[in-house]
Short mmCIF file of C-alpha atoms and ligand atoms in Angstrom, two decimals:
data_model
loop_
_atom_site.label_atom_id
_atom_site.label_comp_id
_atom_site.label_asym_id
_atom_site.label_seq_id
_atom_site.Cartn_x
_atom_site.Cartn_y
_atom_site.Cartn_z
CA UNK X 1 13.42 -11.84 3.72
CA UNK X 2 14.90 -9.19 6.01
CA UNK X 3 15.38 -6.30 3.62
CA UNK X 4 15.52 -3.14 5.63
CA UNK X 5 14.90 -4.56 9.07
CA UNK X 6 17.15 -2.56 11.25
CA UNK X 7 20.15 -4.63 12.32
CA UNK X 8 19.93 -3.42 15.90
CA UNK X 9 16.76 -5.51 16.46
CA UNK X 10 16.85 -8.36 13.91
CA UNK X 11 18.57 -11.74 14.03
CA UNK X 12 18.89 -14.51 11.43
CA UNK X 13 15.52 -16.12 10.70
CA UNK X 14 15.34 -19.88 11.50
CA UNK X 15 13.67 -22.12 8.86
CA UNK X 16 9.88 -22.64 9.16
CA UNK X 17 9.04 -25.79 11.14
CA UNK X 18 7.48 -28.62 9.12
CA UNK X 19 4.21 -28.57 11.12
CA UNK X 20 3.74 -24.86 10.27
CA UNK X 21 4.30 -25.19 6.55
CA UNK X 22 0.64 -26.03 5.79
CA UNK X 23 -0.51 -22.85 7.62
CA UNK X 24 2.09 -20.80 5.74
CA UNK X 25 1.08 -22.25 2.36
CA UNK X 26 -2.66 -21.64 2.95
CA UNK X 27 -2.11 -18.04 4.01
CA UNK X 28 0.38 -17.36 1.20
CA UNK X 29 -2.23 -18.54 -1.32
CA UNK X 30 -4.80 -16.21 0.24
CA UNK X 31 -2.62 -13.08 0.08
CA UNK X 32 -4.38 -11.59 -2.95
CA UNK X 33 -7.95 -12.38 -1.77
CA UNK X 34 -7.70 -11.86 2.01
CA UNK X 35 -8.59 -8.15 2.18
CA UNK X 36 -11.90 -8.58 0.29
CA UNK X 37 -13.16 -11.09 2.86
CA UNK X 38 -11.67 -9.57 6.02
CA UNK X 39 -14.53 -7.36 7.28
CA UNK X 40 -14.61 -9.04 10.70
CA UNK X 41 -10.81 -9.15 10.92
CA UNK X 42 -10.72 -5.37 10.27
CA UNK X 43 -13.30 -4.78 13.01
CA UNK X 44 -11.34 -6.90 15.49
CA UNK X 45 -8.02 -5.23 14.65
CA UNK X 46 -9.57 -1.76 15.08
CA UNK X 47 -10.84 -2.77 18.52
CA UNK X 48 -7.47 -4.30 19.48
CA UNK X 49 -5.70 -1.07 18.44
CA UNK X 50 -7.72 0.83 21.05
CA UNK X 51 -5.30 -0.84 23.48
CA UNK X 52 -2.30 0.99 21.98
CA UNK X 53 -1.52 3.92 24.27
CA UNK X 54 -1.19 7.36 22.69
CA UNK X 55 1.07 8.78 25.39
CA UNK X 56 4.10 6.62 24.43
CA UNK X 57 6.74 7.38 21.81
CA UNK X 58 8.02 3.89 20.95
CA UNK X 59 11.18 3.48 18.90
CA UNK X 60 10.52 -0.06 17.57
CA UNK X 61 7.06 -1.56 17.04
CA UNK X 62 6.37 -5.06 15.72
CA UNK X 63 3.11 -6.39 14.22
CA UNK X 64 3.05 -10.18 14.59
CA UNK X 65 1.15 -12.14 11.93
CA UNK X 66 0.80 -8.95 9.93
CA UNK X 67 -0.95 -10.61 6.95
CA UNK X 68 -1.49 -8.23 4.04
CA UNK X 69 -0.22 -5.31 6.13
CA UNK X 70 -3.47 -3.36 6.30
CA UNK X 71 -3.41 -3.32 10.10
CA UNK X 72 0.33 -2.67 10.30
CA UNK X 73 -0.07 0.54 8.34
CA UNK X 74 -2.70 1.67 10.88
CA UNK X 75 -0.30 0.90 13.73
CA UNK X 76 2.37 2.92 11.91
CA UNK X 77 -0.11 5.81 11.68
CA UNK X 78 -0.60 5.59 15.44
CA UNK X 79 3.15 5.82 16.08
CA UNK X 80 4.52 7.98 13.21
CA UNK X 81 7.94 8.42 14.86
CA UNK X 82 8.51 4.66 15.28
CA UNK X 83 10.20 2.10 13.06
CA UNK X 84 7.32 -0.30 12.44
CA UNK X 85 7.95 -3.83 11.27
CA UNK X 86 5.41 -6.41 10.06
CA UNK X 87 6.23 -10.11 10.38
CA UNK X 88 4.30 -13.07 9.01
CA UNK X 89 4.90 -16.80 8.74
CA UNK X 90 3.57 -16.81 5.17
CA UNK X 91 6.13 -15.43 2.73
CA UNK X 92 3.27 -14.70 0.28
CA UNK X 93 1.64 -12.42 2.87
CA UNK X 94 4.90 -10.62 3.73
CA UNK X 95 5.67 -10.06 0.02
CA UNK X 96 2.15 -8.79 -0.64
CA UNK X 97 2.48 -6.35 2.30
CA UNK X 98 5.86 -5.15 1.03
CA UNK X 99 4.42 -4.50 -2.45
CA UNK X 100 1.46 -2.55 -1.03
CA UNK X 101 3.38 -0.61 1.64
CA UNK X 102 7.07 -0.41 0.63
CA UNK X 103 7.79 2.34 3.16
CA UNK X 104 7.49 -0.08 6.13
CA UNK X 105 9.79 -2.97 7.07
CA UNK X 106 8.53 -6.53 6.42
CA UNK X 107 9.92 -9.96 7.19
CA UNK X 108 8.77 -13.55 7.41
CA UNK X 109 9.19 -15.53 10.60
CA UNK X 110 7.47 -17.64 13.22
CA UNK X 111 5.93 -16.02 16.30
CA UNK X 112 7.20 -18.99 18.34
CA UNK X 113 10.82 -18.37 17.23
CA UNK X 114 11.07 -14.61 16.85
CA UNK X 115 14.06 -13.49 14.76
CA UNK X 116 14.82 -10.56 17.11
CA UNK X 117 17.36 -9.85 19.80
CA UNK X 118 16.42 -9.71 23.49
CA UNK X 119 15.01 -6.51 25.03
CA UNK X 120 14.84 -4.49 21.76
CA UNK X 121 11.16 -3.71 21.04
CA UNK X 122 8.88 -1.18 22.72
CA UNK X 123 5.48 -2.39 21.54
CA UNK X 124 4.37 -5.71 20.05
CA UNK X 125 0.93 -5.74 18.41
CA UNK X 126 -0.87 -8.75 16.99
CA UNK X 127 -4.42 -9.26 15.71
CA UNK X 128 -5.91 -12.72 15.12
CA UNK X 129 -2.60 -14.51 14.58
CA UNK X 130 -1.39 -15.99 17.87
CA UNK X 131 -4.29 -18.48 17.97
CA UNK X 132 -2.22 -20.48 15.45
CA UNK X 133 0.51 -20.89 18.08
CA UNK X 134 1.08 -22.31 21.55
CA UNK X 135 0.26 -19.46 23.92
CA UNK X 136 3.04 -20.27 26.45
CA UNK X 137 5.61 -20.12 23.72
CA UNK X 138 4.22 -16.84 22.32
CA UNK X 139 4.35 -15.24 25.76
CA UNK X 140 7.94 -16.37 26.33
CA UNK X 141 9.10 -15.06 22.96
CA UNK X 142 7.29 -11.73 23.10
CA UNK X 143 8.52 -11.20 26.66
CA UNK X 144 12.08 -11.94 25.55
CA UNK X 145 12.13 -9.39 22.70
CA UNK X 146 10.30 -6.57 24.53
CA UNK X 147 12.26 -3.98 26.47
CA UNK X 148 11.47 -3.82 30.19
CA UNK X 149 8.34 -1.67 30.42
CA UNK X 150 7.31 -2.79 26.91
CA UNK X 151 3.73 -3.59 25.89
CA UNK X 152 2.06 -6.54 24.20
CA UNK X 153 -1.34 -5.61 22.73
CA UNK X 154 -3.26 -8.34 20.91
CA UNK X 155 -6.44 -10.07 19.90
CA UNK X 156 -6.81 -13.84 19.71
CA UNK X 157 -9.56 -16.47 19.59
CA UNK X 158 -11.19 -18.52 22.34
CA UNK X 159 -13.37 -21.65 22.54
CA UNK X 160 -16.77 -21.22 20.92
CA UNK X 161 -15.36 -19.54 17.83
CA UNK X 162 -17.32 -20.65 14.72
CA UNK X 163 -19.49 -22.92 16.85
CA UNK X 164 -22.30 -22.67 14.25
CA UNK X 165 -20.05 -23.98 11.47
CA UNK X 166 -18.66 -26.70 13.75
CA UNK X 167 -22.16 -27.84 14.72
CA UNK X 168 -23.42 -27.78 11.13
CA UNK X 169 -20.45 -29.88 9.93
CA UNK X 170 -21.06 -32.39 12.75
CA UNK X 171 -24.40 -33.20 11.03
CA UNK X 172 -22.52 -34.01 7.80
CA UNK X 173 -19.45 -36.05 8.84
CA UNK X 174 -17.05 -36.75 11.67
CA UNK X 175 -14.01 -34.89 10.34
CA UNK X 176 -12.52 -31.84 12.04
CA UNK X 177 -13.34 -28.77 9.92
CA UNK X 178 -12.88 -25.99 12.43
CA UNK X 179 -9.87 -25.41 14.69
CA UNK X 180 -10.40 -25.77 18.42
CA UNK X 181 -9.28 -22.94 20.72
CA UNK X 182 -8.72 -22.89 24.49
CA UNK X 183 -11.29 -21.32 26.79
CA UNK X 184 -10.84 -17.70 27.87
CA UNK X 185 -10.23 -18.87 31.47
CA UNK X 186 -7.50 -21.33 30.37
CA UNK X 187 -5.71 -18.66 28.35
CA UNK X 188 -6.03 -16.15 31.18
CA UNK X 189 -4.49 -18.66 33.58
CA UNK X 190 -1.60 -19.15 31.13
CA UNK X 191 -0.98 -15.38 31.05
CA UNK X 192 -1.14 -15.18 34.84
CA UNK X 193 1.58 -17.87 35.02
CA UNK X 194 3.82 -15.91 32.64
CA UNK X 195 6.32 -13.14 33.41
CA UNK X 196 3.91 -10.49 32.10
CA UNK X 197 1.75 -8.17 34.17
CA UNK X 198 -1.82 -8.56 33.00
CA UNK X 199 -3.42 -5.21 32.34
CA UNK X 200 -6.58 -6.43 30.60
CA UNK X 201 -7.89 -9.64 29.07
CA UNK X 202 -11.45 -9.18 27.86
CA UNK X 203 -13.67 -11.57 25.95
CA UNK X 204 -16.10 -10.27 23.35
CA UNK X 205 -18.23 -12.04 20.76
CA UNK X 206 -17.94 -10.66 17.22
CA UNK X 207 -20.41 -11.98 14.66
CA UNK X 208 -20.47 -11.77 10.90
CA UNK X 209 -23.51 -12.70 8.80
CA UNK X 210 -23.57 -14.42 5.43
CA UNK X 211 -26.46 -14.75 2.95
CA UNK X 212 -25.56 -18.37 2.10
CA UNK X 213 -23.29 -21.20 3.25
CA UNK X 214 -21.59 -21.06 -0.15
CA UNK X 215 -20.59 -17.42 0.43
CA UNK X 216 -19.36 -18.27 3.93
CA UNK X 217 -17.17 -21.13 2.62
CA UNK X 218 -15.85 -18.89 -0.18
CA UNK X 219 -14.87 -16.22 2.32
CA UNK X 220 -13.15 -18.76 4.57
CA UNK X 221 -11.08 -19.90 1.59
CA UNK X 222 -10.31 -16.29 0.61
CA UNK X 223 -9.07 -15.72 4.17
CA UNK X 224 -6.77 -18.76 4.00
CA UNK X 225 -8.80 -20.79 6.50
CA UNK X 226 -9.42 -24.27 5.16
CA UNK X 227 -12.77 -25.62 6.39
CA UNK X 228 -13.88 -27.81 3.48
CA UNK X 229 -12.89 -31.48 3.11
CA UNK X 230 -9.62 -32.49 1.53
CA UNK X 231 -9.50 -35.20 -1.14
CA UNK X 232 -8.92 -37.94 1.45
CA UNK X 233 -11.94 -36.73 3.45
CA UNK X 234 -14.34 -37.04 0.55
CA UNK X 235 -14.21 -33.57 -1.02
CA UNK X 236 -17.31 -31.36 -1.18
CA UNK X 237 -20.06 -33.13 -3.16
CA UNK X 238 -23.40 -31.43 -3.91
CA UNK X 239 -25.08 -33.83 -1.49
CA UNK X 240 -22.76 -32.84 1.38
CA UNK X 241 -23.19 -29.16 0.61
CA UNK X 242 -27.00 -29.50 0.74
CA UNK X 243 -26.71 -31.34 4.06
CA UNK X 244 -24.43 -28.61 5.42
CA UNK X 245 -26.85 -25.89 4.24
CA UNK X 246 -29.80 -27.61 5.97
CA UNK X 247 -27.84 -28.05 9.18
CA UNK X 248 -26.63 -24.41 9.17
CA UNK X 249 -30.09 -23.02 8.44
CA UNK X 250 -31.26 -23.66 12.03
CA UNK X 251 -29.04 -20.69 13.03
CA UNK X 252 -30.49 -18.29 10.41
CA UNK X 253 -31.60 -14.87 11.66
CA UNK X 254 -33.11 -11.93 9.80
CA UNK X 255 -29.51 -10.70 9.24
CA UNK X 256 -28.48 -13.99 7.62
CA UNK X 257 -26.35 -16.96 8.71
CA UNK X 258 -24.25 -15.98 11.74
CA UNK X 259 -20.62 -16.96 12.22
CA UNK X 260 -19.40 -16.08 15.71
CA UNK X 261 -15.87 -15.38 16.81
CA UNK X 262 -15.07 -15.40 20.54
CA UNK X 263 -12.34 -12.78 20.64
CA UNK X 264 -9.93 -12.09 23.50
CA UNK X 265 -8.50 -8.56 23.62
CA UNK X 266 -5.34 -8.52 25.73
CA UNK X 267 -2.95 -5.88 27.03
CA UNK X 268 0.15 -7.13 28.86
CA UNK X 269 3.11 -5.26 30.34
CA UNK X 270 6.67 -6.50 30.66
CA UNK X 271 7.65 -5.28 34.13
CA UNK X 272 10.44 -2.73 34.48
CA UNK X 273 13.67 -4.08 35.92
CA UNK X 274 13.90 -3.55 39.65
CA UNK X 275 17.34 -2.34 40.75
C1 LIG Z 1 -6.18 -14.14 10.27
S1 LIG Z 1 -4.69 -13.55 9.60
C2 LIG Z 1 -4.55 -11.97 10.42
C3 LIG Z 1 -3.74 -11.00 9.62
C4 LIG Z 1 -3.74 -9.57 10.16
N1 LIG Z 1 -3.13 -9.51 11.47
C5 LIG Z 1 -5.15 -9.03 10.21
O1 LIG Z 1 -5.63 -8.75 11.31
O2 LIG Z 1 -5.75 -8.89 9.13
C6 LIG Z 1 -3.48 -14.53 10.48
C7 LIG Z 1 -2.07 -14.29 9.98
O3 LIG Z 1 -1.18 -14.89 10.93
C8 LIG Z 1 -0.14 -15.52 10.22
N2 LIG Z 1 0.45 -16.57 11.07
C9 LIG Z 1 -0.09 -17.76 11.43
N3 LIG Z 1 0.77 -18.43 12.23
C10 LIG Z 1 1.86 -17.64 12.36
C11 LIG Z 1 3.11 -17.79 13.05
N4 LIG Z 1 3.38 -18.90 13.76
N5 LIG Z 1 4.01 -16.81 12.96
C12 LIG Z 1 3.76 -15.68 12.22
N6 LIG Z 1 2.59 -15.49 11.56
C13 LIG Z 1 1.66 -16.45 11.62
C14 LIG Z 1 -0.80 -16.06 8.96
O4 LIG Z 1 0.14 -16.34 7.93
C15 LIG Z 1 -1.77 -14.93 8.64
O5 LIG Z 1 -1.23 -14.00 7.75
#
C-alpha cells in the first residue's frame, strides 16, 4: 500500500494482527458513508488542530488513523511545505483517501506497529483513532518515529463517552454495545510515565444531538462503529428497538437526543537529545 511514501521514512508494513481485523473491516465498509455522518468528528479534529503550532516548518508530518483523509488535507494546508502522509488500519479508508486526495501520500498500517524508521517524523497528528489502541504502545511507537524535538498532537476518547447509549442499552439486554475507555486521569498517568514531555492534556465534552434513536444508530453504522446486536446476540427486533427508544428518551432535551463524547486533547513533546 506504500505508493509514494518517501523511502527515507517508510519501512515494510507488517500484516494486520488478527484481533484488529474486525476494526479494519468495519471501517473499510464505512469509507463511502463516513463523511456524511462525521459532524462531531470534524468538530473534534478542528479543535485538535489548534494544537498544531504555526511557527514550525516540519519536513515530514503523519496523520494516524486518517480515515477518509478529510482531516489530513487540513493538516497539509497547515504545513504546505511538508510531506504529509495519512495512515489507516482500514485499507478501504486509505484507498478512499487516495482517490479523493491523490496529491498526498497514503498507506495502511497499525498505529501500534508503525511502518516507519526511528527518529524520522517532525509532527504526528491523530484525531479520534488512538482510542482503538493500547495507549502505552501508541506512545512508545510515536516516540520512536518522531525526531527529537518532535510533536504529537491528538484527540482521543475517555470514560463516559456515549454514556447515554450505554445506559439505554443496559435497559434492553446485558451485551456490550459501546466500547469502554479509560478515565482521563488514568490516561494522563500513562502519558506521565512515558518518555514524552506533557504540554497539555485537556478533557472536554462534545455532544451531538439526534432527532431519533434510529438516526443515531444509522449514523453509528455509517461511521463504522458497530453498536447494534450481532446475529448471535439476538439482532435488532422491533421490540428491542422500541425498548431502546423508551430508555433513551429519558435523556431527551429540546435539541434532541444527546450523545456525549468525552474528548481528550493532547499535545506531547519528544525531548531534544541532551549532549
Ligand atoms: C473515528 S475514525 C477517525 C478518522 C479521522 N481521523 C477523522 O477524524 O475523521 C477512526 C479511524 O482510525 C482507524 N484506526 C483504528 N484503529 C487503528 C489502528 N490500530 N491503526 C491505524 N488506524 C486505526 C480506523 O480505521 C478509522 O479510519
